[in-house]
Amino acid sequence: VQLQASGGGSVQAGGSLRLSCAVSGFKTDYFVIAWFRQAPGKGREVVSCISAEGGRKYYADSVKGRFSISRDNAKKEGYLYLDNVEPGDTAVYYCAVDPPGGYYYCDHIPVHEYDYWGQGTLVTVSS
């Protein structure tokens, strides 16, 4: 299984970006997609996740109302739309996927249970 994250870059505060995560090698399209980020000197935090069916979504409080997650099961791709970005959004963004297992809500999946990770894409927001 391989994940290819893309779409990062430099943007001014208030701008927008779309991150993509292409998944290959997964036998089905039934997996949770999550986005994490890690800012310099900080730990990795979950930003957003979407259930395998796409009907349940989670957003961290810090991005609620500004970021939007979606997925295209036919393409096995996930997306994170970053709108009205702030300097505090500067981080390396990682996508991760895993079968939902017994979890109904994707934000209940512990970080260590995600088996598959992308390489990360850097988002830099300038003020």
Short mmCIF file of N, CA and C in Angstrom, two decimals:
data_model
loop_
_atom_site.label_atom_id
_atom_site.label_comp_id
_atom_site.label_asym_id
_atom_site.label_seq_id
_atom_site.Cartn_x
_atom_site.Cartn_y
_atom_site.Cartn_z
N VAL A 1 0.85 -1.18 0.00
CA VAL A 1 0.00 0.00 0.00
C VAL A 1 0.89 1.23 0.00
N GLN A 2 0.57 2.17 -0.88
CA GLN A 2 1.34 3.41 -0.94
C GLN A 2 0.39 4.59 -0.96
N LEU A 3 0.78 5.64 -0.26
CA LEU A 3 0.02 6.88 -0.23
C LEU A 3 0.91 7.99 -0.78
N GLN A 4 0.35 8.77 -1.66
CA GLN A 4 1.08 9.90 -2.23
C GLN A 4 0.32 11.17 -1.91
N ALA A 5 0.89 11.96 -1.01
CA ALA A 5 0.28 13.24 -0.65
C ALA A 5 0.86 14.35 -1.51
N SER A 6 0.02 15.28 -1.91
CA SER A 6 0.48 16.39 -2.74
C SER A 6 -0.40 17.61 -2.49
N GLY A 7 0.03 18.73 -3.03
CA GLY A 7 -0.77 19.94 -2.96
C GLY A 7 -0.27 20.99 -2.00
N GLY A 8 0.74 20.66 -1.22
CA GLY A 8 1.27 21.65 -0.30
C GLY A 8 1.98 22.78 -1.02
N GLY A 9 2.32 23.81 -0.28
CA GLY A 9 3.01 24.93 -0.87
C GLY A 9 2.97 26.12 0.06
N SER A 10 3.37 27.25 -0.46
CA SER A 10 3.38 28.50 0.31
C SER A 10 2.17 29.34 -0.07
N VAL A 11 1.51 29.87 0.92
CA VAL A 11 0.31 30.65 0.68
C VAL A 11 0.23 31.75 1.73
N GLN A 12 -0.37 32.84 1.37
CA GLN A 12 -0.56 33.93 2.32
C GLN A 12 -1.77 33.67 3.20
N ALA A 13 -1.75 34.23 4.37
CA ALA A 13 -2.88 34.10 5.27
C ALA A 13 -4.16 34.55 4.57
N GLY A 14 -5.20 33.76 4.78
CA GLY A 14 -6.47 34.04 4.12
C GLY A 14 -6.64 33.30 2.81
N GLY A 15 -5.57 32.69 2.32
CA GLY A 15 -5.62 31.97 1.06
C GLY A 15 -6.14 30.55 1.21
N SER A 16 -6.04 29.79 0.12
CA SER A 16 -6.59 28.44 0.09
C SER A 16 -5.60 27.48 -0.57
N LEU A 17 -5.74 26.22 -0.19
CA LEU A 17 -4.97 25.14 -0.79
C LEU A 17 -5.84 23.90 -0.82
N ARG A 18 -5.52 22.98 -1.72
CA ARG A 18 -6.16 21.68 -1.71
C ARG A 18 -5.09 20.61 -1.65
N LEU A 19 -5.14 19.81 -0.62
CA LEU A 19 -4.23 18.69 -0.49
C LEU A 19 -4.91 17.43 -1.02
N SER A 20 -4.13 16.59 -1.67
CA SER A 20 -4.64 15.33 -2.20
C SER A 20 -3.84 14.17 -1.64
N CYS A 21 -4.51 13.04 -1.52
CA CYS A 21 -3.86 11.83 -1.06
C CYS A 21 -4.30 10.69 -1.96
N ALA A 22 -3.40 10.19 -2.78
CA ALA A 22 -3.70 9.09 -3.69
C ALA A 22 -3.27 7.78 -3.05
N VAL A 23 -4.20 6.84 -2.99
CA VAL A 23 -3.94 5.56 -2.35
C VAL A 23 -3.84 4.48 -3.41
N SER A 24 -2.79 3.70 -3.35
CA SER A 24 -2.64 2.59 -4.28
C SER A 24 -2.27 1.33 -3.50
N GLY A 25 -2.67 0.20 -4.06
CA GLY A 25 -2.33 -1.07 -3.44
C GLY A 25 -3.34 -1.58 -2.43
N PHE A 26 -4.35 -0.77 -2.11
CA PHE A 26 -5.38 -1.21 -1.17
C PHE A 26 -6.40 -2.00 -1.97
N LYS A 27 -6.75 -3.20 -1.52
CA LYS A 27 -7.60 -4.08 -2.30
C LYS A 27 -9.02 -3.57 -2.44
N THR A 28 -9.48 -2.82 -1.46
CA THR A 28 -10.82 -2.25 -1.52
C THR A 28 -10.74 -0.75 -1.32
N ASP A 29 -11.91 -0.08 -1.42
CA ASP A 29 -11.94 1.35 -1.13
C ASP A 29 -12.52 1.59 0.27
N TYR A 30 -12.61 0.53 1.07
CA TYR A 30 -13.23 0.63 2.39
C TYR A 30 -12.16 0.89 3.43
N PHE A 31 -11.79 2.15 3.56
CA PHE A 31 -10.79 2.52 4.56
C PHE A 31 -11.06 3.95 5.00
N VAL A 32 -10.68 4.22 6.21
CA VAL A 32 -10.75 5.57 6.76
C VAL A 32 -9.58 6.38 6.20
N ILE A 33 -9.83 7.63 5.90
CA ILE A 33 -8.76 8.56 5.50
C ILE A 33 -8.65 9.64 6.56
N ALA A 34 -7.46 9.85 7.02
CA ALA A 34 -7.23 10.89 8.04
C ALA A 34 -6.09 11.80 7.58
N TRP A 35 -6.19 13.03 8.02
CA TRP A 35 -5.12 14.00 7.79
C TRP A 35 -4.57 14.43 9.14
N PHE A 36 -3.27 14.38 9.25
CA PHE A 36 -2.57 14.84 10.44
C PHE A 36 -1.64 15.97 10.03
N ARG A 37 -1.16 16.70 11.00
CA ARG A 37 -0.14 17.70 10.71
C ARG A 37 0.84 17.77 11.87
N GLN A 38 2.04 18.19 11.53
CA GLN A 38 3.07 18.36 12.54
C GLN A 38 3.80 19.66 12.26
N ALA A 39 3.65 20.58 13.17
CA ALA A 39 4.31 21.87 13.07
C ALA A 39 5.71 21.75 13.68
N PRO A 40 6.60 22.65 13.32
CA PRO A 40 7.97 22.60 13.86
C PRO A 40 7.96 22.62 15.38
N GLY A 41 8.65 21.65 15.96
CA GLY A 41 8.76 21.60 17.41
C GLY A 41 7.54 21.09 18.15
N LYS A 42 6.55 20.61 17.40
CA LYS A 42 5.32 20.13 18.02
C LYS A 42 5.05 18.68 17.63
N GLY A 43 4.15 18.07 18.34
CA GLY A 43 3.77 16.70 18.03
C GLY A 43 2.79 16.62 16.89
N ARG A 44 2.56 15.41 16.44
CA ARG A 44 1.61 15.20 15.34
C ARG A 44 0.19 15.26 15.88
N GLU A 45 -0.68 15.98 15.21
CA GLU A 45 -2.06 16.11 15.65
C GLU A 45 -3.01 15.78 14.51
N VAL A 46 -4.13 15.21 14.87
CA VAL A 46 -5.13 14.91 13.85
C VAL A 46 -5.85 16.20 13.48
N VAL A 47 -6.01 16.40 12.20
CA VAL A 47 -6.68 17.58 11.67
C VAL A 47 -8.12 17.24 11.28
N SER A 48 -8.26 16.15 10.56
CA SER A 48 -9.56 15.78 10.04
C SER A 48 -9.53 14.31 9.64
N CYS A 49 -10.70 13.70 9.61
CA CYS A 49 -10.80 12.33 9.10
C CYS A 49 -12.20 12.11 8.54
N ILE A 50 -12.30 11.13 7.68
CA ILE A 50 -13.57 10.81 7.03
C ILE A 50 -13.76 9.31 7.07
N SER A 51 -14.97 8.89 7.36
CA SER A 51 -15.26 7.47 7.48
C SER A 51 -15.13 6.76 6.14
N ALA A 52 -15.08 5.45 6.21
CA ALA A 52 -14.92 4.64 4.99
C ALA A 52 -16.06 4.88 4.00
N GLU A 53 -17.27 5.09 4.52
CA GLU A 53 -18.41 5.35 3.65
C GLU A 53 -18.50 6.80 3.23
N GLY A 54 -17.78 7.65 3.93
CA GLY A 54 -17.80 9.07 3.60
C GLY A 54 -18.86 9.88 4.32
N GLY A 55 -19.68 9.22 5.12
CA GLY A 55 -20.78 9.93 5.75
C GLY A 55 -20.45 10.61 7.05
N ARG A 56 -19.37 10.25 7.66
CA ARG A 56 -18.99 10.84 8.95
C ARG A 56 -17.63 11.51 8.82
N LYS A 57 -17.60 12.74 9.29
CA LYS A 57 -16.38 13.54 9.19
C LYS A 57 -16.06 14.14 10.55
N TYR A 58 -14.79 14.34 10.78
CA TYR A 58 -14.34 14.95 12.02
C TYR A 58 -13.36 16.06 11.67
N TYR A 59 -13.46 17.15 12.44
CA TYR A 59 -12.51 18.26 12.29
C TYR A 59 -12.01 18.67 13.67
N ALA A 60 -10.73 18.92 13.77
CA ALA A 60 -10.20 19.50 14.99
C ALA A 60 -10.79 20.90 15.18
N ASP A 61 -10.94 21.30 16.42
CA ASP A 61 -11.53 22.61 16.70
C ASP A 61 -10.78 23.74 16.01
N SER A 62 -9.47 23.58 15.90
CA SER A 62 -8.63 24.64 15.34
C SER A 62 -8.88 24.87 13.85
N VAL A 63 -9.50 23.92 13.17
CA VAL A 63 -9.71 24.06 11.72
C VAL A 63 -11.18 24.03 11.34
N LYS A 64 -12.04 23.79 12.31
CA LYS A 64 -13.47 23.68 12.03
C LYS A 64 -13.98 24.96 11.39
N GLY A 65 -14.72 24.79 10.30
CA GLY A 65 -15.25 25.94 9.58
C GLY A 65 -14.31 26.49 8.52
N ARG A 66 -13.07 26.04 8.53
CA ARG A 66 -12.10 26.52 7.53
C ARG A 66 -11.61 25.39 6.62
N PHE A 67 -11.51 24.19 7.13
CA PHE A 67 -11.03 23.05 6.35
C PHE A 67 -12.21 22.14 6.02
N SER A 68 -12.07 21.42 4.92
CA SER A 68 -13.13 20.50 4.50
C SER A 68 -12.48 19.24 3.94
N ILE A 69 -12.98 18.09 4.35
CA ILE A 69 -12.42 16.82 3.89
C ILE A 69 -13.42 16.13 2.98
N SER A 70 -12.90 15.44 1.98
CA SER A 70 -13.76 14.67 1.10
C SER A 70 -12.95 13.49 0.54
N ARG A 71 -13.63 12.63 -0.19
CA ARG A 71 -12.97 11.48 -0.76
C ARG A 71 -13.67 11.09 -2.05
N ASP A 72 -12.92 10.43 -2.91
CA ASP A 72 -13.45 9.87 -4.16
C ASP A 72 -13.10 8.40 -4.13
N ASN A 73 -14.07 7.57 -3.80
CA ASN A 73 -13.79 6.15 -3.63
C ASN A 73 -13.41 5.49 -4.96
N ALA A 74 -13.97 5.95 -6.04
CA ALA A 74 -13.65 5.35 -7.34
C ALA A 74 -12.17 5.56 -7.67
N LYS A 75 -11.65 6.71 -7.29
CA LYS A 75 -10.24 7.02 -7.56
C LYS A 75 -9.33 6.60 -6.41
N LYS A 76 -9.93 6.22 -5.28
CA LYS A 76 -9.17 5.94 -4.06
C LYS A 76 -8.29 7.14 -3.70
N GLU A 77 -8.93 8.28 -3.64
CA GLU A 77 -8.23 9.52 -3.29
C GLU A 77 -8.98 10.25 -2.19
N GLY A 78 -8.21 10.94 -1.37
CA GLY A 78 -8.78 11.79 -0.34
C GLY A 78 -8.29 13.20 -0.55
N TYR A 79 -9.08 14.16 -0.05
CA TYR A 79 -8.75 15.57 -0.25
C TYR A 79 -8.97 16.34 1.04
N LEU A 80 -8.15 17.32 1.23
CA LEU A 80 -8.33 18.25 2.35
C LEU A 80 -8.25 19.66 1.78
N TYR A 81 -9.36 20.38 1.88
CA TYR A 81 -9.42 21.74 1.40
C TYR A 81 -9.14 22.68 2.57
N LEU A 82 -8.13 23.51 2.39
CA LEU A 82 -7.74 24.47 3.41
C LEU A 82 -8.17 25.85 2.94
N ASP A 83 -9.12 26.43 3.63
CA ASP A 83 -9.58 27.78 3.30
C ASP A 83 -9.26 28.73 4.45
N ASN A 84 -9.12 30.00 4.10
CA ASN A 84 -8.85 31.01 5.11
C ASN A 84 -7.72 30.58 6.05
N VAL A 85 -6.62 30.17 5.45
CA VAL A 85 -5.53 29.64 6.26
C VAL A 85 -4.90 30.72 7.13
N GLU A 86 -4.28 30.24 8.20
CA GLU A 86 -3.65 31.12 9.17
C GLU A 86 -2.19 30.69 9.34
N PRO A 87 -1.34 31.59 9.83
CA PRO A 87 0.06 31.18 10.05
C PRO A 87 0.18 29.95 10.94
N GLY A 88 -0.75 29.78 11.86
CA GLY A 88 -0.73 28.61 12.73
C GLY A 88 -1.01 27.31 12.01
N ASP A 89 -1.41 27.37 10.75
CA ASP A 89 -1.64 26.16 9.96
C ASP A 89 -0.36 25.65 9.32
N THR A 90 0.72 26.39 9.47
CA THR A 90 2.00 25.97 8.91
C THR A 90 2.45 24.67 9.55
N ALA A 91 2.67 23.67 8.71
CA ALA A 91 3.03 22.33 9.20
C ALA A 91 3.27 21.41 8.02
N VAL A 92 3.82 20.26 8.33
CA VAL A 92 3.83 19.17 7.35
C VAL A 92 2.55 18.38 7.54
N TYR A 93 1.81 18.21 6.47
CA TYR A 93 0.53 17.51 6.51
C TYR A 93 0.72 16.09 5.98
N TYR A 94 0.20 15.13 6.74
CA TYR A 94 0.30 13.72 6.38
C TYR A 94 -1.10 13.14 6.21
N CYS A 95 -1.25 12.30 5.21
CA CYS A 95 -2.48 11.53 5.13
C CYS A 95 -2.18 10.10 5.60
N ALA A 96 -3.19 9.48 6.13
CA ALA A 96 -3.06 8.11 6.62
C ALA A 96 -4.37 7.38 6.35
N VAL A 97 -4.27 6.10 6.11
CA VAL A 97 -5.47 5.31 5.88
C VAL A 97 -5.38 4.01 6.67
N ASP A 98 -6.54 3.47 6.98
CA ASP A 98 -6.59 2.19 7.66
C ASP A 98 -8.03 1.67 7.61
N PRO A 99 -8.22 0.38 7.64
CA PRO A 99 -9.58 -0.12 7.76
C PRO A 99 -10.21 0.39 9.04
N PRO A 100 -11.49 0.64 9.05
CA PRO A 100 -12.11 1.22 10.25
C PRO A 100 -12.09 0.31 11.46
N GLY A 101 -11.92 -0.98 11.25
CA GLY A 101 -11.92 -1.88 12.40
C GLY A 101 -13.25 -1.79 13.13
N GLY A 102 -13.22 -1.72 14.42
CA GLY A 102 -14.44 -1.65 15.20
C GLY A 102 -14.85 -0.24 15.56
N TYR A 103 -14.22 0.77 14.96
CA TYR A 103 -14.50 2.16 15.33
C TYR A 103 -15.59 2.74 14.44
N TYR A 104 -16.61 3.30 15.05
CA TYR A 104 -17.69 3.95 14.30
C TYR A 104 -17.28 5.37 13.91
N TYR A 105 -16.60 6.05 14.81
CA TYR A 105 -16.15 7.42 14.55
C TYR A 105 -14.65 7.40 14.25
N CYS A 106 -14.27 8.00 13.14
CA CYS A 106 -12.88 7.92 12.71
C CYS A 106 -11.94 8.63 13.68
N ASP A 107 -12.44 9.63 14.40
CA ASP A 107 -11.55 10.33 15.32
C ASP A 107 -11.27 9.52 16.57
N HIS A 108 -11.93 8.39 16.72
CA HIS A 108 -11.66 7.51 17.85
C HIS A 108 -10.51 6.54 17.56
N ILE A 109 -10.06 6.49 16.32
CA ILE A 109 -8.97 5.58 15.97
C ILE A 109 -7.66 6.15 16.50
N PRO A 110 -6.96 5.43 17.35
CA PRO A 110 -5.68 5.94 17.85
C PRO A 110 -4.66 6.11 16.73
N VAL A 111 -3.81 7.09 16.86
CA VAL A 111 -2.82 7.36 15.81
C VAL A 111 -1.99 6.14 15.51
N HIS A 112 -1.63 5.39 16.55
CA HIS A 112 -0.72 4.27 16.35
C HIS A 112 -1.38 3.12 15.59
N GLU A 113 -2.69 3.18 15.42
CA GLU A 113 -3.36 2.10 14.68
C GLU A 113 -3.40 2.35 13.19
N TYR A 114 -3.00 3.52 12.76
CA TYR A 114 -2.92 3.75 11.31
C TYR A 114 -1.66 3.08 10.77
N ASP A 115 -1.85 2.14 9.88
CA ASP A 115 -0.73 1.38 9.35
C ASP A 115 -0.08 2.01 8.13
N TYR A 116 -0.82 2.85 7.43
CA TYR A 116 -0.33 3.36 6.15
C TYR A 116 -0.31 4.88 6.16
N TRP A 117 0.85 5.43 5.82
CA TRP A 117 1.06 6.87 5.87
C TRP A 117 1.68 7.37 4.58
N GLY A 118 1.29 8.58 4.20
CA GLY A 118 1.95 9.25 3.11
C GLY A 118 3.23 9.91 3.58
N GLN A 119 3.94 10.50 2.63
CA GLN A 119 5.26 11.05 2.94
C GLN A 119 5.21 12.45 3.53
N GLY A 120 4.06 13.07 3.50
CA GLY A 120 3.93 14.42 4.04
C GLY A 120 4.10 15.47 2.97
N THR A 121 3.34 16.54 3.11
CA THR A 121 3.45 17.66 2.20
C THR A 121 3.45 18.95 3.03
N LEU A 122 4.38 19.83 2.75
CA LEU A 122 4.58 21.01 3.58
C LEU A 122 3.65 22.15 3.17
N VAL A 123 2.98 22.71 4.16
CA VAL A 123 2.15 23.89 3.96
C VAL A 123 2.76 25.02 4.78
N THR A 124 3.07 26.12 4.13
CA THR A 124 3.66 27.28 4.79
C THR A 124 2.74 28.47 4.57
N VAL A 125 2.28 29.04 5.66
CA VAL A 125 1.37 30.18 5.58
C VAL A 125 2.09 31.42 6.12
N SER A 126 2.16 32.43 5.30
CA SER A 126 2.82 33.66 5.70
C SER A 126 1.77 34.73 6.04
N SER A 127 2.13 35.57 6.96
CA SER A 127 1.18 36.61 7.39
C SER A 127 1.31 37.87 6.55
#
